[in-house]
mmCIF file of C-alpha atoms in Angstrom:
data_model
loop_
_atom_site.group_PDB
_atom_site.id
_atom_site.type_symbol
_atom_site.label_atom_id
_atom_site.label_comp_id
_atom_site.label_asym_id
_atom_site.label_seq_id
_atom_site.Cartn_x
_atom_site.Cartn_y
_atom_site.Cartn_z
ATOM 1 C CA ILE A 1 15.909 -9.076 -10.617
ATOM 2 C CA GLY A 2 15.711 -10.167 -14.250
ATOM 3 C CA ASP A 3 12.544 -9.668 -16.254
ATOM 4 C CA VAL A 4 9.994 -7.538 -14.438
ATOM 5 C CA THR A 5 6.649 -9.108 -13.633
ATOM 6 C CA LEU A 6 4.025 -8.236 -11.052
ATOM 7 C CA GLU A 7 5.644 -10.889 -8.854
ATOM 8 C CA SER A 8 8.918 -8.916 -8.984
ATOM 9 C CA GLU A 9 7.597 -6.179 -6.714
ATOM 10 C CA GLU A 10 9.056 -7.643 -3.524
ATOM 11 C CA SER A 11 12.506 -8.072 -5.078
ATOM 12 C CA ILE A 12 12.444 -4.566 -6.522
ATOM 13 C CA ARG A 13 11.379 -3.081 -3.194
ATOM 14 C CA ALA A 14 14.127 -5.013 -1.383
ATOM 15 C CA ALA A 15 16.753 -3.761 -3.851
ATOM 16 C CA ASP A 16 15.441 -0.206 -3.551
ATOM 17 C CA ASP A 17 15.433 -0.379 0.247
ATOM 18 C CA ALA A 18 19.003 -1.719 0.216
ATOM 19 C CA TYR A 19 20.085 1.129 -2.071
ATOM 20 C CA LYS A 20 18.364 3.721 0.107
ATOM 21 C CA ALA A 21 20.165 2.335 3.169
ATOM 22 C CA LEU A 22 23.572 3.059 1.632
ATOM 23 C CA THR A 23 25.552 6.137 2.536
ATOM 24 C CA ASP A 24 25.992 8.790 -0.133
ATOM 25 C CA LYS A 25 29.583 7.630 -0.638
ATOM 26 C CA GLU A 26 28.428 4.014 -1.086
ATOM 27 C CA LYS A 27 25.694 5.117 -3.502
ATOM 28 C CA GLU A 28 28.338 6.784 -5.679
ATOM 29 C CA GLN A 29 29.987 3.366 -6.120
ATOM 30 C CA VAL A 30 26.820 1.656 -7.343
ATOM 31 C CA GLU A 31 27.208 1.180 -11.071
ATOM 32 C CA ASN A 32 23.714 -0.045 -11.942
ATOM 33 C CA LYS A 33 21.461 2.375 -10.073
ATOM 34 C CA GLU A 34 19.820 3.375 -13.374
ATOM 35 C CA GLU A 35 18.865 -0.268 -13.886
ATOM 36 C CA LEU A 36 17.020 -0.265 -10.552
ATOM 37 C CA GLN A 37 15.116 2.854 -11.565
ATOM 38 C CA ASP A 38 14.281 1.256 -14.915
ATOM 39 C CA LYS A 39 12.947 -1.834 -13.128
ATOM 40 C CA LYS A 40 10.864 0.347 -10.808
ATOM 41 C CA ASN A 41 9.425 2.170 -13.835
ATOM 42 C CA GLU A 42 8.654 -1.120 -15.586
ATOM 43 C CA LEU A 43 6.833 -2.338 -12.487
ATOM 44 C CA VAL A 44 4.755 0.841 -12.294
ATOM 45 C CA ASN A 45 3.812 0.454 -15.958
ATOM 46 C CA LEU A 46 2.857 -3.199 -15.447
ATOM 47 C CA LYS A 47 0.704 -2.285 -12.467
ATOM 48 C CA LEU A 48 -1.017 0.453 -14.490
ATOM 49 C CA GLU A 49 -1.650 -1.999 -17.344
ATOM 50 C CA GLU A 50 -3.058 -4.528 -14.872
ATOM 51 C CA GLU A 51 -5.310 -1.885 -13.340
ATOM 52 C CA GLU A 52 -6.525 -0.808 -16.788
ATOM 53 C CA GLY A 53 -7.273 -4.427 -17.684
ATOM 54 C CA GLN A 54 -9.268 -4.861 -14.478
ATOM 55 C CA LYS A 55 -11.242 -1.699 -15.213
ATOM 56 C CA LYS A 56 -12.066 -2.980 -18.690
ATOM 57 C CA LYS A 57 -13.232 -6.307 -17.257
ATOM 58 C CA LEU A 58 -15.404 -4.552 -14.684
ATOM 59 C CA PHE A 59 -16.922 -2.320 -17.339
ATOM 60 C CA ALA A 60 -17.595 -5.265 -19.653
ATOM 61 C CA ASN A 61 -19.235 -7.142 -16.779
ATOM 62 C CA PHE A 62 -21.327 -4.095 -15.853
ATOM 63 C CA GLU A 63 -22.307 -3.562 -19.485
ATOM 64 C CA GLY A 64 -23.358 -7.201 -19.812
ATOM 65 C CA LYS A 65 -25.416 -7.035 -16.622
ATOM 66 C CA TRP A 66 -27.016 -3.772 -17.747
ATOM 67 C CA LYS A 67 -28.021 -5.245 -21.100
ATOM 68 C CA GLN A 68 -29.415 -8.294 -19.352
ATOM 69 C CA LEU A 69 -31.393 -6.110 -16.967
ATOM 70 C CA TYR A 70 -32.632 -3.914 -19.822
ATOM 71 C CA LYS A 71 -33.944 -6.978 -21.662
ATOM 72 C CA THR A 72 -35.784 -8.006 -18.511
ATOM 73 C CA PHE A 73 -37.251 -4.551 -17.850
ATOM 74 C CA PRO A 74 -37.229 -2.484 -21.059
ATOM 75 C CA ILE A 75 -37.423 1.247 -20.557
ATOM 76 C CA GLY A 76 -40.844 2.616 -21.379
ATOM 77 C CA GLU A 77 -42.623 -0.654 -20.738
ATOM 78 C CA THR A 78 -44.976 -0.660 -17.805
ATOM 79 C CA ILE A 79 -44.958 -3.538 -15.411
#
């Protein structure tokens, strides 16, 4: 899998699905199962960071639009 990026999701899911398809005896022989879990955790963290960044962008856009609207129609001023 290598370095985890948002584009790694498909590879991580495929590896996880392959691991889940193994029998319990086969799973015992897997030496790097912790690495798969680490990659899954990294992906979750990246997705959360991406989501947080999108929220910040949306808020900044909303705040900019609100300020623009407020300048156009100040509160307390009659039209």
